[in-house]
PDB file of C-alpha atoms and ligand atoms in Angstrom:
ATOM      1  CA  MET Q   1      36.425 -43.115  21.647  1.00 58.00           C
ATOM      2  CA  ARG Q   2      37.817 -42.461  18.228  1.00 61.00           C
ATOM      3  CA  LYS Q   3      35.222 -44.803  16.748  1.00 63.00           C
ATOM      4  CA  PHE Q   4      32.470 -42.912  18.602  1.00 55.00           C
ATOM      5  CA  LEU Q   5      33.681 -39.545  17.288  1.00 58.00           C
ATOM      6  CA  GLY Q   6      33.797 -40.921  13.795  1.00 61.00           C
ATOM      7  CA  LEU Q   7      30.235 -42.200  14.034  1.00 56.00           C
ATOM      8  CA  THR Q   8      29.042 -38.859  15.445  1.00 55.00           C
ATOM      9  CA  ALA Q   9      30.657 -37.012  12.563  1.00 58.00           C
ATOM     10  CA  VAL Q  10      28.967 -39.272  10.039  1.00 54.00           C
ATOM     11  CA  LEU Q  11      25.602 -38.784  11.733  1.00 53.00           C
ATOM     12  CA  LEU Q  12      26.025 -35.020  11.845  1.00 54.00           C
ATOM     13  CA  ALA Q  13      26.984 -34.882   8.195  1.00 59.00           C
ATOM     14  CA  GLY Q  14      23.909 -36.969   7.391  1.00 54.00           C
ATOM     15  CA  LEU Q  15      21.624 -34.644   9.328  1.00 52.00           C
ATOM     16  CA  LEU Q  16      23.075 -31.565   7.641  1.00 55.00           C
ATOM     17  CA  PHE Q  17      22.585 -33.152   4.255  1.00 56.00           C
ATOM     18  CA  VAL Q  18      18.949 -34.054   4.978  1.00 56.00           C
ATOM     19  CA  GLY Q  19      18.311 -30.519   6.304  1.00 55.00           C
ATOM     20  CA  ALA Q  20      19.762 -28.905   3.188  1.00 58.00           C
ATOM     21  CA  ALA Q  21      17.799 -31.231   0.919  1.00 56.00           C
ATOM     22  CA  MET Q  22      14.553 -30.389   2.739  1.00 55.00           C
ATOM     23  CA  ARG Q  23      15.183 -26.658   2.477  1.00 57.00           C
ATOM     24  CA  ALA Q  24      15.915 -26.967  -1.242  1.00 53.00           C
ATOM     25  CA  GLY Q  25      12.688 -28.938  -1.678  1.00 51.00           C
ATOM     26  CA  ALA Q  26      10.598 -26.340   0.129  1.00 53.00           C
ATOM     27  CA  GLN Q  27      12.138 -23.537  -1.901  1.00 50.00           C
ATOM     28  CA  SER Q  28      11.467 -25.121  -5.283  1.00 49.00           C
ATOM     29  CA  LYS Q  29       7.899 -25.846  -4.195  1.00 51.00           C
ATOM     30  CA  ALA Q  30       7.357 -22.141  -3.396  1.00 50.00           C
ATOM     31  CA  GLU Q  31       8.847 -21.164  -6.743  1.00 48.00           C
ATOM     32  CA  GLU Q  32       6.597 -23.583  -8.602  1.00 54.00           C
ATOM     33  CA  SER Q  33       3.458 -21.808  -7.400  1.00 80.00           C
ATOM     34  CA  VAL Q  34       4.537 -18.438  -8.872  1.00 94.00           C
ATOM     35  CA  GLN Q  35       3.079 -17.676 -12.280  1.00 96.00           C
ATOM     36  CA  VAL Q  36       5.308 -15.306 -14.204  1.00 98.00           C
ATOM     37  CA  VAL Q  37       3.806 -13.347 -17.097  1.00 98.00           C
ATOM     38  CA  GLU Q  38       6.058 -11.369 -19.415  1.00 98.00           C
ATOM     39  CA  MET Q  39       4.236  -8.306 -20.743  1.00 98.00           C
ATOM     40  CA  THR Q  40       4.898  -5.281 -22.859  1.00 98.00           C
ATOM     41  CA  ALA Q  41       3.168  -1.914 -22.857  1.00 98.00           C
ATOM     42  CA  LYS Q  42       3.159   0.433 -25.832  1.00 98.00           C
ATOM     43  CA  LYS Q  43       0.783   2.903 -27.485  1.00 98.00           C
ATOM     44  CA  TYR Q  44      -1.991   1.876 -26.937  1.00 98.00           C
ATOM     45  CA  ASN Q  45      -2.078  -1.620 -25.630  1.00 98.00           C
ATOM     46  CA  TYR Q  46      -0.675  -4.205 -23.314  1.00 98.00           C
ATOM     47  CA  SER Q  47       0.457  -7.537 -24.650  1.00 98.00           C
ATOM     48  CA  PRO Q  48      -1.004  -9.848 -23.553  1.00 98.00           C
ATOM     49  CA  ASP Q  49      -4.086  -7.855 -22.587  1.00 98.00           C
ATOM     50  CA  GLU Q  50      -5.985 -10.809 -21.132  1.00 98.00           C
ATOM     51  CA  ILE Q  51      -4.342 -12.962 -18.503  1.00 98.00           C
ATOM     52  CA  HIS Q  52      -5.873 -16.057 -16.920  1.00 98.00           C
ATOM     53  CA  VAL Q  53      -4.751 -17.248 -13.515  1.00 97.00           C
ATOM     54  CA  LYS Q  54      -6.038 -19.780 -11.026  1.00 96.00           C
ATOM     55  CA  LYS Q  55      -7.363 -18.639  -7.674  1.00 96.00           C
ATOM     56  CA  GLY Q  56      -4.686 -18.740  -4.973  1.00 95.00           C
ATOM     57  CA  THR Q  57      -1.790 -18.261  -7.386  1.00 96.00           C
ATOM     58  CA  ARG Q  58       1.021 -15.850  -6.710  1.00 97.00           C
ATOM     59  CA  VAL Q  59       1.438 -13.878  -9.918  1.00 98.00           C
ATOM     60  CA  GLN Q  60       4.367 -11.815 -11.139  1.00 98.00           C
ATOM     61  CA  LEU Q  61       3.711  -9.516 -14.063  1.00 98.00           C
ATOM     62  CA  LYS Q  62       6.994  -8.489 -15.616  1.00 98.00           C
ATOM     63  CA  ILE Q  63       6.106  -5.474 -17.692  1.00 98.00           C
ATOM     64  CA  ARG Q  64       8.286  -3.453 -20.010  1.00 98.00           C
ATOM     65  CA  ALA Q  65       7.140  -0.259 -21.692  1.00 98.00           C
ATOM     66  CA  THR Q  66       8.766  -0.330 -25.103  1.00 98.00           C
ATOM     67  CA  ASP Q  67       8.026   3.048 -26.678  1.00 98.00           C
ATOM     68  CA  ARG Q  68       7.709   5.598 -23.858  1.00 98.00           C
ATOM     69  CA  THR Q  69       6.653   5.871 -20.220  1.00 98.00           C
ATOM     70  CA  HIS Q  70       3.306   4.273 -19.455  1.00 98.00           C
ATOM     71  CA  GLY Q  71       1.484   3.322 -16.296  1.00 98.00           C
ATOM     72  CA  PHE Q  72      -0.275   0.314 -14.890  1.00 98.00           C
ATOM     73  CA  LYS Q  73      -3.193   0.753 -12.542  1.00 98.00           C
ATOM     74  CA  ILE Q  74      -5.284  -2.208 -11.514  1.00 98.00           C
ATOM     75  CA  ARG Q  75      -8.607  -2.362  -9.748  1.00 98.00           C
ATOM     76  CA  LEU Q  76      -8.218  -4.646  -6.747  1.00 98.00           C
ATOM     77  CA  PHE Q  77     -11.868  -5.662  -6.683  1.00 98.00           C
ATOM     78  CA  PRO Q  78     -13.573  -7.738  -9.376  1.00 97.00           C
ATOM     79  CA  GLU Q  79     -15.761  -6.151 -12.017  1.00 96.00           C
ATOM     80  CA  GLY Q  80     -19.198  -5.512 -10.575  1.00 94.00           C
ATOM     81  CA  ALA Q  81     -18.049  -5.721  -6.951  1.00 95.00           C
ATOM     82  CA  PRO Q  82     -17.910  -2.636  -4.730  1.00 94.00           C
ATOM     83  CA  GLU Q  83     -14.520  -1.415  -3.546  1.00 92.00           C
ATOM     84  CA  LYS Q  84     -14.872  -2.411   0.077  1.00 92.00           C
ATOM     85  CA  GLY Q  85     -13.767  -5.189   2.379  1.00 92.00           C
ATOM     86  CA  GLU Q  86     -10.848  -7.441   1.521  1.00 94.00           C
ATOM     87  CA  PRO Q  87      -9.532  -6.849  -1.997  1.00 97.00           C
ATOM     88  CA  GLY Q  88      -9.600  -9.766  -4.421  1.00 97.00           C
ATOM     89  CA  LEU Q  89      -5.979  -9.181  -5.362  1.00 98.00           C
ATOM     90  CA  ARG Q  90      -3.438  -8.948  -2.550  1.00 97.00           C
ATOM     91  CA  MET Q  91      -0.606  -6.769  -3.828  1.00 97.00           C
ATOM     92  CA  ALA Q  92       2.896  -7.607  -2.599  1.00 96.00           C
ATOM     93  CA  ASP Q  93       3.850  -3.994  -1.919  1.00 89.00           C
ATOM     94  CA  ASN Q  94       0.444  -2.518  -1.081  1.00 92.00           C
ATOM     95  CA  GLN Q  95       0.021  -0.347  -4.130  1.00 95.00           C
ATOM     96  CA  ASN Q  96      -2.063  -0.729  -7.263  1.00 97.00           C
ATOM     97  CA  ASN Q  97      -0.635   2.033  -9.439  1.00 98.00           C
ATOM     98  CA  PHE Q  98       2.783   1.774 -11.042  1.00 98.00           C
ATOM     99  CA  LYS Q  99       4.839   3.900 -13.376  1.00 98.00           C
ATOM    100  CA  LEU Q 100       6.502   1.998 -16.207  1.00 98.00           C
ATOM    101  CA  GLU Q 101       9.633   3.810 -17.322  1.00 98.00           C
ATOM    102  CA  GLU Q 102      10.627   3.178 -20.911  1.00 98.00           C
ATOM    103  CA  ASN Q 103      12.643  -0.006 -21.315  1.00 97.00           C
ATOM    104  CA  GLN Q 104      12.822  -0.820 -17.632  1.00 98.00           C
ATOM    105  CA  GLU Q 105      11.184  -4.063 -16.647  1.00 98.00           C
ATOM    106  CA  ARG Q 106       8.975  -3.654 -13.626  1.00 98.00           C
ATOM    107  CA  THR Q 107       7.720  -6.596 -11.577  1.00 98.00           C
ATOM    108  CA  ILE Q 108       4.223  -6.324 -10.170  1.00 98.00           C
ATOM    109  CA  GLU Q 109       3.394  -9.103  -7.751  1.00 98.00           C
ATOM    110  CA  PHE Q 110       0.137 -10.148  -6.177  1.00 98.00           C
ATOM    111  CA  VAL Q 111      -1.825 -13.129  -4.943  1.00 97.00           C
ATOM    112  CA  ALA Q 112      -5.102 -13.791  -6.749  1.00 97.00           C
ATOM    113  CA  GLU Q 113      -7.388 -14.318  -3.768  1.00 96.00           C
ATOM    114  CA  ARG Q 114     -10.851 -14.137  -5.309  1.00 96.00           C
ATOM    115  CA  PRO Q 115     -12.298 -15.216  -8.664  1.00 97.00           C
ATOM    116  CA  GLY Q 116     -13.439 -12.473 -10.991  1.00 98.00           C
ATOM    117  CA  THR Q 117     -12.310 -10.090 -13.719  1.00 98.00           C
ATOM    118  CA  TYR Q 118      -9.871  -7.374 -12.704  1.00 98.00           C
ATOM    119  CA  THR Q 119      -9.325  -4.525 -15.100  1.00 98.00           C
ATOM    120  CA  PHE Q 120      -6.111  -2.598 -15.459  1.00 98.00           C
ATOM    121  CA  ARG Q 121      -5.340   0.504 -17.469  1.00 98.00           C
ATOM    122  CA  CYS Q 122      -2.622   2.970 -18.285  1.00 98.00           C
ATOM    123  CA  SER Q 123      -2.219   5.627 -15.601  1.00 98.00           C
ATOM    124  CA  VAL Q 124       0.294   7.886 -17.318  1.00 98.00           C
ATOM    125  CA  PHE Q 125      -1.099  10.036 -20.119  1.00 98.00           C
ATOM    126  CA  CYS Q 126       0.507   8.783 -23.321  1.00 98.00           C
ATOM    127  CA  GLY Q 127      -1.507  10.283 -26.175  1.00 98.00           C
ATOM    128  CA  MET Q 128      -4.770  10.101 -28.089  1.00 97.00           C
ATOM    129  CA  GLY Q 129      -5.478   6.457 -27.323  1.00 98.00           C
ATOM    130  CA  HIS Q 130      -4.500   6.594 -23.670  1.00 98.00           C
ATOM    131  CA  ARG Q 131      -8.018   6.148 -22.327  1.00 97.00           C
ATOM    132  CA  GLY Q 132      -8.471   2.940 -24.272  1.00 98.00           C
ATOM    133  CA  MET Q 133      -5.188   1.369 -23.136  1.00 98.00           C
ATOM    134  CA  SER Q 134      -6.381  -1.401 -20.860  1.00 98.00           C
ATOM    135  CA  GLY Q 135      -6.552  -5.101 -20.199  1.00 98.00           C
ATOM    136  CA  LYS Q 136      -7.871  -7.633 -17.745  1.00 98.00           C
ATOM    137  CA  ILE Q 137      -6.805 -10.361 -15.403  1.00 98.00           C
ATOM    138  CA  ILE Q 138      -9.284 -13.177 -15.054  1.00 98.00           C
ATOM    139  CA  VAL Q 139      -9.033 -15.189 -11.855  1.00 98.00           C
ATOM    140  CA  GLU Q 140     -10.716 -18.583 -12.177  1.00 97.00           C
TER     141      GLU Q 140
HETATM  142 CU1  LIG Z 201      -1.304   6.058 -21.269  1.00 57.70          CU
END
């Protein structure tokens, strides 16, 4: 009986270990498919202002406004495509316009569903060059 209990314990420990290892594997796989892009926003540009991602990638833009409050508004449909049907970018929190408070990093997450060029621009008036403050995400 004691031998049986001992064997059961060993088996259980083995199963728990395998389970934990599998979970860890799945987690790191999910993390691998996230593309993180560190960005800054200041009068009157984003850096980088052209970002290339592969179709199907989950993207996290980590943006910090360094000189004052700016905004980030992205068109969810590719250049030249009408704004109807399923968007080409699937935003994690269902919005496409964000306020970037000075010196606070903001994470903007989306999945790049469709190839094309997606333009973004500043959505908080920041001065003379505000209208020209823009960039693009190219999904390949
Ligand atoms: Cu602006």
